[in-house]
Coordinates of C-alpha atoms and ligand atoms in Angstrom, one line a residue:
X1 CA 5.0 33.9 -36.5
X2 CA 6.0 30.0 -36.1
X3 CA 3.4 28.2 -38.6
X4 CA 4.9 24.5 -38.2
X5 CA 1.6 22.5 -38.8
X6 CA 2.4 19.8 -41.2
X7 CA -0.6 17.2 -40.2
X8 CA -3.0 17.1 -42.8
X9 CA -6.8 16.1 -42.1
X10 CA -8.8 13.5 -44.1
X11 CA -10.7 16.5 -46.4
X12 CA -6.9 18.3 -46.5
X13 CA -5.2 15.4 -48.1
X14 CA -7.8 14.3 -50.6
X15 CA -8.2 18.0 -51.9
X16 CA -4.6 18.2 -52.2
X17 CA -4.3 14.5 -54.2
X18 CA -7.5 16.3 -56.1
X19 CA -5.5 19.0 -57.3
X20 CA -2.5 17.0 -58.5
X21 CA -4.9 15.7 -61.3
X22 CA -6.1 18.3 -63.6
X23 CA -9.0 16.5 -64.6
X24 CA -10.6 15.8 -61.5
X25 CA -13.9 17.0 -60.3
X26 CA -13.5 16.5 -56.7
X27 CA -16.1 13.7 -56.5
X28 CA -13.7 10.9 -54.9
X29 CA -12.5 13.4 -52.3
X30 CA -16.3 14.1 -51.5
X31 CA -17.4 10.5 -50.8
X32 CA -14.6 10.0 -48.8
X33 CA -15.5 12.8 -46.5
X34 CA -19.0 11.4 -46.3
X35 CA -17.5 8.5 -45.5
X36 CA -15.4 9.5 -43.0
X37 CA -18.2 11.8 -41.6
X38 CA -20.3 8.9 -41.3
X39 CA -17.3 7.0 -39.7
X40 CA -17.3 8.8 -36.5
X41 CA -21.1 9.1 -36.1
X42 CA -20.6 5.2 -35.7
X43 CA -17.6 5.5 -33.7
X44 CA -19.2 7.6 -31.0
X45 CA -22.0 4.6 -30.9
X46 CA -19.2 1.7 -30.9
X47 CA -17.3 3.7 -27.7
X48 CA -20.7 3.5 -26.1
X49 CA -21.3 0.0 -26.6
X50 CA -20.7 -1.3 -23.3
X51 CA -23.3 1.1 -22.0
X52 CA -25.8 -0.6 -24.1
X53 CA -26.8 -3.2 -20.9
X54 CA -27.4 -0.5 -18.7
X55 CA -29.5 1.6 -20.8
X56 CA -31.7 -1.7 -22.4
X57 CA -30.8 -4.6 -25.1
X58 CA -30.9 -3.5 -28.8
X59 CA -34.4 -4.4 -30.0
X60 CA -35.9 -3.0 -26.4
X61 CA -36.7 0.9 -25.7
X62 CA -34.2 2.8 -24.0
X63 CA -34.6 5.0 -20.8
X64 CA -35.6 7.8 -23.2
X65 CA -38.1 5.8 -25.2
X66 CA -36.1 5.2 -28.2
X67 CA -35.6 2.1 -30.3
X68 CA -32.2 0.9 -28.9
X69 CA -30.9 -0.4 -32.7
X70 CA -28.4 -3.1 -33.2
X71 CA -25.1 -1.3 -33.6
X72 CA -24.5 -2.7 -37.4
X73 CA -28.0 -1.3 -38.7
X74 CA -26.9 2.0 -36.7
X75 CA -23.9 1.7 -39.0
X76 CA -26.0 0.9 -42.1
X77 CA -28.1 3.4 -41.8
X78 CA -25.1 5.9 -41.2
X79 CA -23.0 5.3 -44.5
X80 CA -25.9 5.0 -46.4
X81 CA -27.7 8.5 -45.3
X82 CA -24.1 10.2 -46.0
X83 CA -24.2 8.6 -49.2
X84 CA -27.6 9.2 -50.4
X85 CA -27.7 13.1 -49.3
X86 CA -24.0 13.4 -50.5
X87 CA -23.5 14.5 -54.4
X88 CA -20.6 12.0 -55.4
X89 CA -22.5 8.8 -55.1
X90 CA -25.5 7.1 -57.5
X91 CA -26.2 3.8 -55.1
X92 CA -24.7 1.6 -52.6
X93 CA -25.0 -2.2 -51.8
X94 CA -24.2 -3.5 -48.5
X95 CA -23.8 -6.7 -46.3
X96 CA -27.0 -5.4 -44.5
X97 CA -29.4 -5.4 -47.0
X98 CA -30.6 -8.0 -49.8
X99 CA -30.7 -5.7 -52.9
X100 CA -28.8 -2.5 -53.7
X101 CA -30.2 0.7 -53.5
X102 CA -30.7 3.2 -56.7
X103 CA -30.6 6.7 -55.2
X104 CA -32.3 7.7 -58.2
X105 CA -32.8 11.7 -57.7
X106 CA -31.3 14.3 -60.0
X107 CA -28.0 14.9 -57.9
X108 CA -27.5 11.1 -57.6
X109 CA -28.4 9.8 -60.9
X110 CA -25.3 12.5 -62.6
X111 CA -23.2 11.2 -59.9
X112 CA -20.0 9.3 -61.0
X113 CA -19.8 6.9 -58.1
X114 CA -21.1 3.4 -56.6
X115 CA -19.8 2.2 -53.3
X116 CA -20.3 -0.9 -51.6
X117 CA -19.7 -2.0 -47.9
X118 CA -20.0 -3.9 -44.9
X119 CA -21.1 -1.2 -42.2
X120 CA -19.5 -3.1 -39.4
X121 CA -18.0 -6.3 -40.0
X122 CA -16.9 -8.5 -36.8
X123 CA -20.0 -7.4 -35.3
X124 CA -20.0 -10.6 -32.8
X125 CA -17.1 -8.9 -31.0
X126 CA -18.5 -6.1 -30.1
X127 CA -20.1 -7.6 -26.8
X128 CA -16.7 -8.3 -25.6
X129 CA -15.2 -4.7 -26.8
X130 CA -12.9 -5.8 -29.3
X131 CA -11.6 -4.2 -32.6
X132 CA -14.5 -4.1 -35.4
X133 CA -14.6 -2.2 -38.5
X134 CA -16.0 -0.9 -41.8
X135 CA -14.8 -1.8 -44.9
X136 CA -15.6 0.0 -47.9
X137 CA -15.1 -0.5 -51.9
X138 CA -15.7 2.3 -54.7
X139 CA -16.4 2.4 -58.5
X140 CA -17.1 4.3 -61.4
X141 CA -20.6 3.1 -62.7
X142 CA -20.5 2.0 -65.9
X143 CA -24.4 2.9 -66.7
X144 CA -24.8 6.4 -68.3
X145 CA -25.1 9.3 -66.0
X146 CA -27.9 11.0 -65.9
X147 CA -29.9 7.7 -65.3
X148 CA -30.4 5.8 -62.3
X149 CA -27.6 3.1 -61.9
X150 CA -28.0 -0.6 -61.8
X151 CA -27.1 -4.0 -60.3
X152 CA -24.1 -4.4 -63.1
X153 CA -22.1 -1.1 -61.7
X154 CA -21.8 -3.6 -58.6
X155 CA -21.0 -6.7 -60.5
X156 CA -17.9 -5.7 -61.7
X157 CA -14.2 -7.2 -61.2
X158 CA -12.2 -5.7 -58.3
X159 CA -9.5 -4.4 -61.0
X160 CA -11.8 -1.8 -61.4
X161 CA -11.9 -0.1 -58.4
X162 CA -11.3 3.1 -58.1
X163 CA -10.9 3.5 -54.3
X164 CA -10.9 1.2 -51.4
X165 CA -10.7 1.6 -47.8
X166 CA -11.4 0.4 -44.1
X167 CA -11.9 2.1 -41.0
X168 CA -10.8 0.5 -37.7
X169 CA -12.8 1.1 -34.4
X170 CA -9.8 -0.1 -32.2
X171 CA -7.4 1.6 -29.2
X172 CA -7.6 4.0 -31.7
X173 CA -10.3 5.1 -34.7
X174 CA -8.2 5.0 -38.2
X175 CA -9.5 5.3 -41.6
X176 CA -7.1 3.8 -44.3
X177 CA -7.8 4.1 -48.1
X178 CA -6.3 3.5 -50.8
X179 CA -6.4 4.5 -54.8
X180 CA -3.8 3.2 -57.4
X181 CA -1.6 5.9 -56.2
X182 CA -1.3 4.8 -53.0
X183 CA -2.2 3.6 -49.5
X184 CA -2.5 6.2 -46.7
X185 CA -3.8 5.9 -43.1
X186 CA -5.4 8.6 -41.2
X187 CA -6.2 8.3 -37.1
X188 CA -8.8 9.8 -35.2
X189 CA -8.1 12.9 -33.3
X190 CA -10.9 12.9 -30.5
X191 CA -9.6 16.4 -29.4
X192 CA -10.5 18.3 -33.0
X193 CA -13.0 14.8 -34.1
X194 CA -10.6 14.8 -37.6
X195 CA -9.0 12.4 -39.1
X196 CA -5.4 13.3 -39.5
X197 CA -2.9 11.7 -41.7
X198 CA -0.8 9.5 -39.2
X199 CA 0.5 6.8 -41.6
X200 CA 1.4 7.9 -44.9
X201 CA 2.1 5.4 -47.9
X202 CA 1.7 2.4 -46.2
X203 CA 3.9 -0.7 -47.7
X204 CA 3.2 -4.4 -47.1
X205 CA 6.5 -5.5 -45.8
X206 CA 7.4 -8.2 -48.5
X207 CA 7.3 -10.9 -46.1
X208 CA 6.4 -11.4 -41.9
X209 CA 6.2 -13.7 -39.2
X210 CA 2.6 -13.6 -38.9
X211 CA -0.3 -16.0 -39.7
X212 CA -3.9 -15.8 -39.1
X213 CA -6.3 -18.5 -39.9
X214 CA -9.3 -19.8 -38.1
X215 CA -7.2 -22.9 -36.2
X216 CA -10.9 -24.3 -35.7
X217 CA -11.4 -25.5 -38.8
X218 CA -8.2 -26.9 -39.4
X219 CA -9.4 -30.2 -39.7
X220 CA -12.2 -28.5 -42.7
X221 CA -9.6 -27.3 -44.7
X222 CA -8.0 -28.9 -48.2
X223 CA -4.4 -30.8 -47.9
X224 CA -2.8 -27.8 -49.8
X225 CA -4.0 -25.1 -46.8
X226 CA -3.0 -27.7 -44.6
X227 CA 0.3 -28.1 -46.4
X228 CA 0.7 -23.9 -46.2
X229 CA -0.4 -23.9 -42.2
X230 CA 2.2 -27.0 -41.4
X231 CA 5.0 -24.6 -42.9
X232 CA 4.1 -21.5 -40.6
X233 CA 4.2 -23.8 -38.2
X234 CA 7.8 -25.5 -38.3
X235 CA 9.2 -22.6 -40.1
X236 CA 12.3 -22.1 -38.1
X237 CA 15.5 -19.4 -37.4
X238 CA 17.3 -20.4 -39.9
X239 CA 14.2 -19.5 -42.7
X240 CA 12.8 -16.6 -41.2
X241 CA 10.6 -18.2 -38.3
X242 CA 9.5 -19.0 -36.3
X243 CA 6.4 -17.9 -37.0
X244 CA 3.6 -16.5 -35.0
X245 CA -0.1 -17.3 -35.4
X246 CA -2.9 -14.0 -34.3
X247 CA -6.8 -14.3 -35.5
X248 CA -8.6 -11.8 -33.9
X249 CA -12.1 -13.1 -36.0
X250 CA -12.4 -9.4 -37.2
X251 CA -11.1 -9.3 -40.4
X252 CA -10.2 -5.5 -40.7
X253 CA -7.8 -6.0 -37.3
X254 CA -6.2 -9.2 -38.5
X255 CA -5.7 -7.5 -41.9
X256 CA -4.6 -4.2 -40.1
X257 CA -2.2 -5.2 -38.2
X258 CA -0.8 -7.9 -41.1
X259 CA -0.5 -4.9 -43.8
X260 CA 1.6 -2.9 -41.4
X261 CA 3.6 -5.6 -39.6
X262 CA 3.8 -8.0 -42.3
X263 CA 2.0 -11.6 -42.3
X264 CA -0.6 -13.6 -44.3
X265 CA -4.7 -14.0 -43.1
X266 CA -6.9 -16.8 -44.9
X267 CA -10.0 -17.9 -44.7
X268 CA -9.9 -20.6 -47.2
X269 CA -13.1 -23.0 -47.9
X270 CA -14.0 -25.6 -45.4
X271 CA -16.4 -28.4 -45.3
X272 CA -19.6 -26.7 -43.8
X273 CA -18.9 -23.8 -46.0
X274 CA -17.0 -24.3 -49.6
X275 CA -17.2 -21.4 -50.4
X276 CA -15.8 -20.0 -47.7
X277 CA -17.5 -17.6 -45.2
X278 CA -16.6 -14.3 -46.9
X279 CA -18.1 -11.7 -49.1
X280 CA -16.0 -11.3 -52.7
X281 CA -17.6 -7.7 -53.2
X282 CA -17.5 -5.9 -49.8
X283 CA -15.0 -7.8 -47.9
X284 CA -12.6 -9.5 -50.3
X285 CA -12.2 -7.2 -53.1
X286 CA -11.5 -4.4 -51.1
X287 CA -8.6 -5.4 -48.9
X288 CA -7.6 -7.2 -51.9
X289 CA -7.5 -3.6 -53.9
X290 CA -5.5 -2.0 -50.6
X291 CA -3.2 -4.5 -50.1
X292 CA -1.9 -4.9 -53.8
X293 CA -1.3 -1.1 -53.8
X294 CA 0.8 -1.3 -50.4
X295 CA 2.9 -4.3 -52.7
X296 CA 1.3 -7.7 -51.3
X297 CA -1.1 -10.0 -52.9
X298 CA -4.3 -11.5 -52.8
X299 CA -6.4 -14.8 -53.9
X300 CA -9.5 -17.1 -53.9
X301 CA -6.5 -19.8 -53.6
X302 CA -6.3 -20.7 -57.9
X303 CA -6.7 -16.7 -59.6
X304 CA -6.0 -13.3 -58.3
X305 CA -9.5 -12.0 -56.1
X306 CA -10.0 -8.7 -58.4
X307 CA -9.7 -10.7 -61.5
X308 CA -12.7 -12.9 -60.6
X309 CA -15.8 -11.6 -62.5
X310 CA -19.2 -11.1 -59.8
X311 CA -22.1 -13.0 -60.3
X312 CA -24.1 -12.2 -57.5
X313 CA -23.8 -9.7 -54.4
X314 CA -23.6 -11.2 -51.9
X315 CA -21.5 -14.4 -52.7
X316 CA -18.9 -15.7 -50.6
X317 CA -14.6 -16.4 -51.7
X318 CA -12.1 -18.3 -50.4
X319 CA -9.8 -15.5 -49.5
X320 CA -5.9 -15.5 -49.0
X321 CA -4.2 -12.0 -48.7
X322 CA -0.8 -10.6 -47.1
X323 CA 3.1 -10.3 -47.3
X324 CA 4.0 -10.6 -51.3
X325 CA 6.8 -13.1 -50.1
X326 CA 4.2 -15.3 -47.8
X327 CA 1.3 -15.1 -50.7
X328 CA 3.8 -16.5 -53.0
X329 CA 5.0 -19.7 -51.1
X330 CA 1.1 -20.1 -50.1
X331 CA 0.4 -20.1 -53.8
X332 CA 3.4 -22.4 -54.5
X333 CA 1.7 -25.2 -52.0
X334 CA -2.0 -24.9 -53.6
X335 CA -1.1 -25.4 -56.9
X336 CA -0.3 -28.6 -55.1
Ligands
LIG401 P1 -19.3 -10.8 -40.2 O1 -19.4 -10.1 -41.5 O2 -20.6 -11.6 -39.9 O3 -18.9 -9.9 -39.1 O4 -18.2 -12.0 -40.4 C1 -17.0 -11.7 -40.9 C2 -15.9 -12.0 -39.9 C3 -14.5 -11.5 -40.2 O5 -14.3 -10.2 -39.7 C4 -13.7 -12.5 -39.5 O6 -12.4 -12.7 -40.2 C5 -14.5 -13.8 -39.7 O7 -15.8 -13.4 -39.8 C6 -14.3 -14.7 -38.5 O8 -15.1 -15.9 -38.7 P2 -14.8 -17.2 -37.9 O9 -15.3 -17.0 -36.5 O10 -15.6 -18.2 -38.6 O11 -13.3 -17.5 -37.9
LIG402 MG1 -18.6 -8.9 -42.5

């Protein structure tokens, strides 16, 4: 008999990364399949999205008498059932909700895990069916097991994530995550509903030709970013232009397609907001985390973005991230 299946599903590949590490206790690998699990329970909803107008707005009853919800508290509620009835994972803040959540019950309190998220970020494109996502952040708690977990397992720097990942609701579903050891991309099969490795080891090509910033607020933005955006824009043959300039406004396709093609995304402070629009915990520091594994780089615009220590959960970061080459001349004009 011909066995020649080398494509490796979601649960395949973390159990086999599991068992390269002797000490391992299968936790990481668990959470990710509840992740992913919850991941296409939302994608079924997102494909249906468009349908929403015929069967009733979300807040109104649908033609079976069901609350129709709002496609990112569908989401919410998805990662954080998987979470809370999985065994890997003591509490979970997200964009959705004001405080975190303690599990607090026997399995969760000896679990090893916190995870943090944004169930569906880009949400305002879904109306117009373009790519949203999920991003996703992981870490050990530092609060003894046994005990419920608290607010200071969340507030920690990004250096200390474990795992990090995103999952993209585009032309086609991927999960990507990454751990020190690597950065791996995995794309919906509809035909088995798996995720299947597709893009293994994913590097940030050291420098692109792409740049993605709100053009909008150009005007909002300090002389340095303006200094960085006038470069892109009169880069030429001769140093490696010309450049091309792609903002999708949802930050896990703009990232996306940067980490794999090469190219820089910013969302630096502006006037109406100085602190930018982002969120450093569930939206920065992850894709910060990925993208220095896959080789790039990524600020607040003056320090790294997982060296910054968390004050609060929900607050906002300037946020620069891409090519290693790219980061570096950005970094070049902000220091002024
Ligand atoms: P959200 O979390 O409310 O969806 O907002 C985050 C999104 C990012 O995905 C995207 O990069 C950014 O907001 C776009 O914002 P803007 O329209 O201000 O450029
Ligand atoms: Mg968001």
């Amino acid at each position: 008999m011909n066995i020649n299946r080398q494509v490796l599903t979601l649960d395949e590949f973390t159990i086999k990364q599991m068992r390269d590490f002797p000490g391992a206790t299968g936790e990481l690998s668990s959470l990710l399949r509840d992740i992913g699990l919850a991941a296409k329970r939302v994608n079924v909803e997102v494909n249906k999205a468009g349908l929403i107008d015929i069967l009733g707005d979300a807040g109104s009853v649908n033609i079976q008498g069901e609350e129709v919800k709002k496609l990112d508290v569908f989401a919410n509620n998805q990662f954080t059932g998987v979470l809370k009835h999985g065994i890997s994972c003591a509490g979970i803040a997200s964009e959705e909700l004001d405080d975190i959540i303690i599990f607090d019950d026997e399995v969760s309190n000896n679990s090893k895990y916190v995870c943090m998220y944004d169930p569906l970020d880009g949400s305002a494109n879904i109306d117009v069916n373009i790519s949203i996502g999920t991003i996703f952040a992981v870490y050990r708690r530092i609060t003894e097991k046994g005990k419920p977990c608290g607010l200071q397992d969340f507030l920690q720097k990004g250096i200390n994530m474990v795992a990090a990942g995103y999952i993209i609701y585009g032309s086609s579903t991927m999960l990507v995550y990454a751990t020190r050891r690597g950065v791996n991309g995995f794309t919906l099969d509809p035909s088995i509903g798996e995720f299947t490795l597709s893009h293994p080891d994913i590097k940030c090509p050291d420098k692109g030709k792409i740049y993605s910033v709100n053009h909008g607020n150009f005007f909002q933005y300090d002389e340095k970013v303006k200094k960085y955006i006038d470069r892109c824009q009169k880069r030429t043959k001769a140093d490696g232009g010309p450049y091309t300039q792609r903002y999708i406004g949802s930050m896990v396709a703009d990232v996306h397609r940067n980490l794999i093609k090469g190219g820089i995304f910013m969302y630096p402070a502006i006037t109406d907001k100085p602190k930018g629009k982002l969120r450093l915990l569930y939206e920065c520091n992850p894709f910060a985390f990925i993208v220095e594994v896959a080789g790039g780089k990524a600020t607040n615009g003056k320090e790294r973005i997982l060296d910054v220590q968390p004050t609060e959960l929900h607050q906002r970061s300037p946020f620069f991230v891409g090519s290693k080459l790219m980061m570096e001349e950005l970094e070049e004009c902000m220091k002024g």
